[in-house]
Amino acid sequence: MHALCVRDLSLQLPNGKWLVQNLSFTVEPGQVLALMGPSGCGKSSLLSWLTGTIDAKLCASGEVWLGPRELTCLPAEKRRLGLMLQQDYLFPHMSVGDNLRFGLRGGSREERDQRVSQTLAEASLAGMENRDPATLSGGQRARVSLIRTLLSDPCALLLDEPFSGLDATLREQIRQFTWSSAKQLPVVLVTHDEADIPPQADILNLGDAS
């Protein structure tokens, strides 16, 4: 695994307002960087820039690297950055198993099926391959969504308020599952809730960084 490195990032709105100016940071494998700040300060825009899906109306400059590989000009599908949002966006016309197989690369069908079944079992979701996503609880959907992201073998994980739609008990369970599952990846977390931030994380307040 390689570090995720941002160099001299600047984001400017069409009205001329700067969201971020000359921001640089590095997130090492196994490290979590929490982005905090008031609504509208550029947290989600920064994640969109990282993934290559930023709104064309925003003026952006800077570089993003994964180890020796520059991602700045690569299309989103070639960046290998896993993104998990507040809404899980599971495909409603696919079973849980098909949702998970969607992001898998390589191997035979049998090998992919085995990996899906093994990962579901590790997430305490054994035997749910054929379940309709609509029948899952909120916590189960959150786990399936995270598993689907991780099965795509991302080189870094980006989390945009992924726990905020869960009740208190589920929220803590999914937090623990997330940090355990992503412990070898560089992770960037956007949140308004300090309780979402693991103890070892670094915190960057974008309200102070622009």
PDB file of C-alpha atoms in Angstrom:
ATOM      1  CA  MET A   1       0.000   0.000   0.000  1.00  0.00           C
ATOM      2  CA  HIS A   2       1.055   3.571  -0.695  1.00  0.00           C
ATOM      3  CA  ALA A   3       0.404   6.924   0.928  1.00  0.00           C
ATOM      4  CA  LEU A   4      -2.244   9.271  -0.481  1.00  0.00           C
ATOM      5  CA  CYS A   5      -0.656  12.662  -1.048  1.00  0.00           C
ATOM      6  CA  VAL A   6      -2.343  15.971  -1.954  1.00  0.00           C
ATOM      7  CA  ARG A   7      -0.145  18.836  -3.071  1.00  0.00           C
ATOM      8  CA  ASP A   8      -1.122  22.508  -3.301  1.00  0.00           C
ATOM      9  CA  LEU A   9      -4.853  21.961  -3.744  1.00  0.00           C
ATOM     10  CA  SER A  10      -6.989  25.037  -4.377  1.00  0.00           C
ATOM     11  CA  LEU A  11     -10.756  24.992  -4.945  1.00  0.00           C
ATOM     12  CA  GLN A  12     -12.660  28.101  -5.994  1.00  0.00           C
ATOM     13  CA  LEU A  13     -16.400  28.617  -6.501  1.00  0.00           C
ATOM     14  CA  PRO A  14     -17.758  30.324  -9.660  1.00  0.00           C
ATOM     15  CA  ASN A  15     -18.476  33.457  -7.582  1.00  0.00           C
ATOM     16  CA  GLY A  16     -14.781  33.737  -6.741  1.00  0.00           C
ATOM     17  CA  LYS A  17     -14.979  32.441  -3.177  1.00  0.00           C
ATOM     18  CA  TRP A  18     -12.111  30.148  -2.182  1.00  0.00           C
ATOM     19  CA  LEU A  19     -13.062  26.899  -0.491  1.00  0.00           C
ATOM     20  CA  VAL A  20      -9.462  25.733  -0.115  1.00  0.00           C
ATOM     21  CA  GLN A  21      -6.166  27.430  -0.958  1.00  0.00           C
ATOM     22  CA  ASN A  22      -2.780  25.746  -1.302  1.00  0.00           C
ATOM     23  CA  LEU A  23      -3.701  22.770   0.862  1.00  0.00           C
ATOM     24  CA  SER A  24      -1.246  19.864   1.145  1.00  0.00           C
ATOM     25  CA  PHE A  25      -1.441  16.718   3.239  1.00  0.00           C
ATOM     26  CA  THR A  26      -0.300  13.089   3.257  1.00  0.00           C
ATOM     27  CA  VAL A  27      -2.244  10.110   4.590  1.00  0.00           C
ATOM     28  CA  GLU A  28      -0.149   7.013   5.205  1.00  0.00           C
ATOM     29  CA  PRO A  29      -1.486   3.425   4.946  1.00  0.00           C
ATOM     30  CA  GLY A  30      -3.361   2.659   8.159  1.00  0.00           C
ATOM     31  CA  GLN A  31      -3.803   6.355   8.956  1.00  0.00           C
ATOM     32  CA  VAL A  32      -7.141   8.192   9.136  1.00  0.00           C
ATOM     33  CA  LEU A  33      -7.367  11.899   8.293  1.00  0.00           C
ATOM     34  CA  ALA A  34     -10.643  13.462   9.462  1.00  0.00           C
ATOM     35  CA  LEU A  35     -11.834  16.532   7.566  1.00  0.00           C
ATOM     36  CA  MET A  36     -14.034  18.768   9.676  1.00  0.00           C
ATOM     37  CA  GLY A  37     -15.514  22.226   9.351  1.00  0.00           C
ATOM     38  CA  PRO A  38     -18.846  23.992   8.816  1.00  0.00           C
ATOM     39  CA  SER A  39     -21.196  23.082   5.966  1.00  0.00           C
ATOM     40  CA  GLY A  40     -20.090  24.620   2.692  1.00  0.00           C
ATOM     41  CA  CYS A  41     -16.378  24.799   3.561  1.00  0.00           C
ATOM     42  CA  GLY A  42     -15.390  22.330   0.834  1.00  0.00           C
ATOM     43  CA  LYS A  43     -15.145  18.931   2.552  1.00  0.00           C
ATOM     44  CA  SER A  44     -17.284  16.993   0.053  1.00  0.00           C
ATOM     45  CA  SER A  45     -15.863  19.008  -2.859  1.00  0.00           C
ATOM     46  CA  LEU A  46     -12.392  17.905  -1.801  1.00  0.00           C
ATOM     47  CA  LEU A  47     -13.485  14.247  -1.917  1.00  0.00           C
ATOM     48  CA  SER A  48     -15.066  14.814  -5.339  1.00  0.00           C
ATOM     49  CA  TRP A  49     -11.797  16.303  -6.566  1.00  0.00           C
ATOM     50  CA  LEU A  50      -9.878  13.306  -5.226  1.00  0.00           C
ATOM     51  CA  THR A  51     -12.157  10.878  -7.064  1.00  0.00           C
ATOM     52  CA  GLY A  52     -12.156  12.862 -10.310  1.00  0.00           C
ATOM     53  CA  THR A  53     -15.879  13.657 -10.166  1.00  0.00           C
ATOM     54  CA  ILE A  54     -15.769  17.308  -9.141  1.00  0.00           C
ATOM     55  CA  ASP A  55     -18.336  19.715 -10.581  1.00  0.00           C
ATOM     56  CA  ALA A  56     -16.891  21.331 -13.706  1.00  0.00           C
ATOM     57  CA  LYS A  57     -18.096  24.740 -12.443  1.00  0.00           C
ATOM     58  CA  LEU A  58     -15.509  24.686  -9.675  1.00  0.00           C
ATOM     59  CA  CYS A  59     -12.016  25.908 -10.462  1.00  0.00           C
ATOM     60  CA  ALA A  60      -9.516  23.368  -9.136  1.00  0.00           C
ATOM     61  CA  SER A  61      -5.740  23.108  -9.175  1.00  0.00           C
ATOM     62  CA  GLY A  62      -3.264  20.858  -7.439  1.00  0.00           C
ATOM     63  CA  GLU A  63      -1.970  17.290  -7.584  1.00  0.00           C
ATOM     64  CA  VAL A  64      -3.016  13.992  -6.011  1.00  0.00           C
ATOM     65  CA  TRP A  65      -0.631  11.034  -5.794  1.00  0.00           C
ATOM     66  CA  LEU A  66      -0.813   7.449  -4.579  1.00  0.00           C
ATOM     67  CA  GLY A  67       2.789   6.621  -3.843  1.00  0.00           C
ATOM     68  CA  PRO A  68       4.698   7.129  -7.123  1.00  0.00           C
ATOM     69  CA  ARG A  69       1.524   7.252  -9.258  1.00  0.00           C
ATOM     70  CA  GLU A  70      -0.066  10.616 -10.055  1.00  0.00           C
ATOM     71  CA  LEU A  71      -3.853  10.455 -10.245  1.00  0.00           C
ATOM     72  CA  THR A  72      -4.649  14.077 -11.059  1.00  0.00           C
ATOM     73  CA  CYS A  73      -5.450  13.623 -14.742  1.00  0.00           C
ATOM     74  CA  LEU A  74      -6.730  10.038 -14.610  1.00  0.00           C
ATOM     75  CA  PRO A  75     -10.447   9.283 -15.117  1.00  0.00           C
ATOM     76  CA  ALA A  76     -12.357   8.307 -11.981  1.00  0.00           C
ATOM     77  CA  GLU A  77     -12.507   4.585 -12.808  1.00  0.00           C
ATOM     78  CA  LYS A  78      -8.694   4.331 -13.009  1.00  0.00           C
ATOM     79  CA  ARG A  79      -7.895   6.032  -9.710  1.00  0.00           C
ATOM     80  CA  ARG A  80      -8.747   3.014  -7.497  1.00  0.00           C
ATOM     81  CA  LEU A  81     -10.162   5.170  -4.716  1.00  0.00           C
ATOM     82  CA  GLY A  82     -13.016   3.608  -2.760  1.00  0.00           C
ATOM     83  CA  LEU A  83     -15.834   5.999  -1.839  1.00  0.00           C
ATOM     84  CA  MET A  84     -18.529   5.384   0.771  1.00  0.00           C
ATOM     85  CA  LEU A  85     -21.314   7.930   1.223  1.00  0.00           C
ATOM     86  CA  GLN A  86     -24.060   8.542   3.777  1.00  0.00           C
ATOM     87  CA  GLN A  87     -26.495   6.855   1.357  1.00  0.00           C
ATOM     88  CA  ASP A  88     -25.458   3.311   0.463  1.00  0.00           C
ATOM     89  CA  TYR A  89     -26.594   3.274  -3.204  1.00  0.00           C
ATOM     90  CA  LEU A  90     -26.932  -0.501  -3.408  1.00  0.00           C
ATOM     91  CA  PHE A  91     -28.342  -1.562  -6.765  1.00  0.00           C
ATOM     92  CA  PRO A  92     -32.017  -2.390  -6.029  1.00  0.00           C
ATOM     93  CA  HIS A  93     -32.376  -4.760  -9.007  1.00  0.00           C
ATOM     94  CA  MET A  94     -29.463  -6.948  -7.827  1.00  0.00           C
ATOM     95  CA  SER A  95     -29.195  -9.412  -4.956  1.00  0.00           C
ATOM     96  CA  VAL A  96     -26.719  -8.772  -2.153  1.00  0.00           C
ATOM     97  CA  GLY A  97     -24.308 -11.220  -3.785  1.00  0.00           C
ATOM     98  CA  ASP A  98     -24.593  -9.588  -7.197  1.00  0.00           C
ATOM     99  CA  ASN A  99     -24.035  -6.165  -5.620  1.00  0.00           C
ATOM    100  CA  LEU A 100     -20.801  -7.455  -4.115  1.00  0.00           C
ATOM    101  CA  ARG A 101     -19.648  -9.255  -7.250  1.00  0.00           C
ATOM    102  CA  PHE A 102     -20.137  -6.056  -9.234  1.00  0.00           C
ATOM    103  CA  GLY A 103     -16.844  -4.548  -8.078  1.00  0.00           C
ATOM    104  CA  LEU A 104     -14.747  -7.712  -8.062  1.00  0.00           C
ATOM    105  CA  ARG A 105     -11.898  -8.013 -10.536  1.00  0.00           C
ATOM    106  CA  GLY A 106     -10.372 -11.144 -12.025  1.00  0.00           C
ATOM    107  CA  GLY A 107     -10.741 -14.764 -11.028  1.00  0.00           C
ATOM    108  CA  SER A 108     -13.328 -17.319 -12.074  1.00  0.00           C
ATOM    109  CA  ARG A 109     -17.013 -17.075 -11.169  1.00  0.00           C
ATOM    110  CA  GLU A 110     -16.460 -19.744  -8.541  1.00  0.00           C
ATOM    111  CA  GLU A 111     -13.567 -17.818  -6.994  1.00  0.00           C
ATOM    112  CA  ARG A 112     -15.599 -14.601  -6.942  1.00  0.00           C
ATOM    113  CA  ASP A 113     -18.547 -16.396  -5.342  1.00  0.00           C
ATOM    114  CA  GLN A 114     -16.249 -17.858  -2.698  1.00  0.00           C
ATOM    115  CA  ARG A 115     -14.773 -14.462  -1.903  1.00  0.00           C
ATOM    116  CA  VAL A 116     -18.232 -12.904  -1.589  1.00  0.00           C
ATOM    117  CA  SER A 117     -19.434 -15.667   0.748  1.00  0.00           C
ATOM    118  CA  GLN A 118     -16.288 -15.476   2.876  1.00  0.00           C
ATOM    119  CA  THR A 119     -16.494 -11.701   3.212  1.00  0.00           C
ATOM    120  CA  LEU A 120     -20.182 -11.802   4.141  1.00  0.00           C
ATOM    121  CA  ALA A 121     -19.403 -14.371   6.835  1.00  0.00           C
ATOM    122  CA  GLU A 122     -16.622 -12.162   8.229  1.00  0.00           C
ATOM    123  CA  ALA A 123     -19.147  -9.300   8.438  1.00  0.00           C
ATOM    124  CA  SER A 124     -21.694 -11.486  10.298  1.00  0.00           C
ATOM    125  CA  LEU A 125     -23.879 -11.598   7.173  1.00  0.00           C
ATOM    126  CA  ALA A 126     -23.388 -15.253   6.243  1.00  0.00           C
ATOM    127  CA  GLY A 127     -25.967 -16.725   3.884  1.00  0.00           C
ATOM    128  CA  MET A 128     -27.298 -13.405   2.618  1.00  0.00           C
ATOM    129  CA  GLU A 129     -25.996 -13.731  -0.951  1.00  0.00           C
ATOM    130  CA  ASN A 130     -29.508 -14.063  -2.424  1.00  0.00           C
ATOM    131  CA  ARG A 131     -31.219 -11.471  -0.245  1.00  0.00           C
ATOM    132  CA  ASP A 132     -32.976  -8.488  -1.794  1.00  0.00           C
ATOM    133  CA  PRO A 133     -31.241  -5.294  -0.537  1.00  0.00           C
ATOM    134  CA  ALA A 134     -34.687  -3.870   0.278  1.00  0.00           C
ATOM    135  CA  THR A 135     -35.085  -6.512   3.007  1.00  0.00           C
ATOM    136  CA  LEU A 136     -31.900  -5.521   4.856  1.00  0.00           C
ATOM    137  CA  SER A 137     -31.757  -3.399   7.988  1.00  0.00           C
ATOM    138  CA  GLY A 138     -29.885  -0.095   7.967  1.00  0.00           C
ATOM    139  CA  GLY A 139     -26.849  -1.640   9.622  1.00  0.00           C
ATOM    140  CA  GLN A 140     -26.810  -4.566   7.213  1.00  0.00           C
ATOM    141  CA  ARG A 141     -27.034  -2.230   4.220  1.00  0.00           C
ATOM    142  CA  ALA A 142     -24.153  -0.155   5.596  1.00  0.00           C
ATOM    143  CA  ARG A 143     -21.979  -3.255   5.980  1.00  0.00           C
ATOM    144  CA  VAL A 144     -22.832  -4.520   2.482  1.00  0.00           C
ATOM    145  CA  SER A 145     -22.038  -1.089   1.034  1.00  0.00           C
ATOM    146  CA  LEU A 146     -18.658  -0.984   2.758  1.00  0.00           C
ATOM    147  CA  ILE A 147     -17.889  -4.575   1.710  1.00  0.00           C
ATOM    148  CA  ARG A 148     -18.692  -3.728  -1.914  1.00  0.00           C
ATOM    149  CA  THR A 149     -16.298  -0.781  -1.747  1.00  0.00           C
ATOM    150  CA  LEU A 150     -13.516  -2.879  -0.197  1.00  0.00           C
ATOM    151  CA  LEU A 151     -13.972  -5.793  -2.621  1.00  0.00           C
ATOM    152  CA  SER A 152     -13.050  -3.458  -5.481  1.00  0.00           C
ATOM    153  CA  ASP A 153      -9.520  -3.460  -3.955  1.00  0.00           C
ATOM    154  CA  PRO A 154      -9.182   0.318  -3.520  1.00  0.00           C
ATOM    155  CA  CYS A 155      -5.781   1.801  -2.773  1.00  0.00           C
ATOM    156  CA  ALA A 156      -7.361   4.369  -0.428  1.00  0.00           C
ATOM    157  CA  LEU A 157     -10.763   4.803   1.210  1.00  0.00           C
ATOM    158  CA  LEU A 158     -12.792   8.024   1.187  1.00  0.00           C
ATOM    159  CA  LEU A 159     -15.730   8.296   3.606  1.00  0.00           C
ATOM    160  CA  ASP A 160     -18.322  11.087   3.358  1.00  0.00           C
ATOM    161  CA  GLU A 161     -20.539  11.083   6.484  1.00  0.00           C
ATOM    162  CA  PRO A 162     -20.963   7.288   6.182  1.00  0.00           C
ATOM    163  CA  PHE A 163     -22.350   6.752   9.701  1.00  0.00           C
ATOM    164  CA  SER A 164     -24.763   9.661  10.066  1.00  0.00           C
ATOM    165  CA  GLY A 165     -27.909   7.813   8.941  1.00  0.00           C
ATOM    166  CA  LEU A 166     -27.624   5.099  11.624  1.00  0.00           C
ATOM    167  CA  ASP A 167     -28.954   4.943  15.149  1.00  0.00           C
ATOM    168  CA  ALA A 168     -26.470   5.141  18.010  1.00  0.00           C
ATOM    169  CA  THR A 169     -25.957   1.395  18.515  1.00  0.00           C
ATOM    170  CA  LEU A 170     -25.569   0.599  14.818  1.00  0.00           C
ATOM    171  CA  ARG A 171     -23.355   3.617  14.347  1.00  0.00           C
ATOM    172  CA  GLU A 172     -20.812   2.304  16.823  1.00  0.00           C
ATOM    173  CA  GLN A 173     -20.912  -1.202  15.298  1.00  0.00           C
ATOM    174  CA  ILE A 174     -20.356   0.104  11.760  1.00  0.00           C
ATOM    175  CA  ARG A 175     -17.576   2.417  12.913  1.00  0.00           C
ATOM    176  CA  GLN A 176     -15.717  -0.511  14.457  1.00  0.00           C
ATOM    177  CA  PHE A 177     -16.306  -2.678  11.381  1.00  0.00           C
ATOM    178  CA  THR A 178     -15.062   0.110   9.110  1.00  0.00           C
ATOM    179  CA  TRP A 179     -11.839   0.791  10.985  1.00  0.00           C
ATOM    180  CA  SER A 180     -11.091  -2.921  11.284  1.00  0.00           C
ATOM    181  CA  SER A 181     -11.745  -3.500   7.565  1.00  0.00           C
ATOM    182  CA  ALA A 182      -9.698  -0.520   6.379  1.00  0.00           C
ATOM    183  CA  LYS A 183      -6.761  -0.790   8.767  1.00  0.00           C
ATOM    184  CA  GLN A 184      -4.181  -1.152   5.954  1.00  0.00           C
ATOM    185  CA  LEU A 185      -5.495   1.697   3.774  1.00  0.00           C
ATOM    186  CA  PRO A 186      -5.039   5.457   3.873  1.00  0.00           C
ATOM    187  CA  VAL A 187      -8.469   6.801   4.866  1.00  0.00           C
ATOM    188  CA  VAL A 188      -9.961  10.282   4.479  1.00  0.00           C
ATOM    189  CA  LEU A 189     -13.097  10.787   6.584  1.00  0.00           C
ATOM    190  CA  VAL A 190     -15.526  13.702   6.242  1.00  0.00           C
ATOM    191  CA  THR A 191     -17.688  14.117   9.335  1.00  0.00           C
ATOM    192  CA  HIS A 192     -19.387  16.665  11.561  1.00  0.00           C
ATOM    193  CA  ASP A 193     -19.346  14.313  14.558  1.00  0.00           C
ATOM    194  CA  GLU A 194     -16.151  13.970  16.588  1.00  0.00           C
ATOM    195  CA  ALA A 195     -17.423  10.611  17.887  1.00  0.00           C
ATOM    196  CA  ASP A 196     -16.950   9.220  14.352  1.00  0.00           C
ATOM    197  CA  ILE A 197     -13.211   9.869  14.493  1.00  0.00           C
ATOM    198  CA  PRO A 198     -11.010   7.000  15.721  1.00  0.00           C
ATOM    199  CA  PRO A 199      -8.539   7.880  18.511  1.00  0.00           C
ATOM    200  CA  GLN A 200      -5.453   7.555  16.293  1.00  0.00           C
ATOM    201  CA  ALA A 201      -6.773   9.866  13.570  1.00  0.00           C
ATOM    202  CA  ASP A 202      -5.398  13.245  12.580  1.00  0.00           C
ATOM    203  CA  ILE A 203      -7.897  16.112  12.220  1.00  0.00           C
ATOM    204  CA  LEU A 204      -7.848  18.817   9.563  1.00  0.00           C
ATOM    205  CA  ASN A 205     -10.348  21.654   9.977  1.00  0.00           C
ATOM    206  CA  LEU A 206     -11.009  23.073   6.524  1.00  0.00           C
ATOM    207  CA  GLY A 207     -12.523  26.179   8.048  1.00  0.00           C
ATOM    208  CA  ASP A 208      -8.997  26.958   9.279  1.00  0.00           C
ATOM    209  CA  ALA A 209      -7.168  25.666   6.203  1.00  0.00           C
ATOM    210  CA  SER A 210      -8.569  27.966   3.513  1.00  0.00           C
TER     211      SER A 210
END
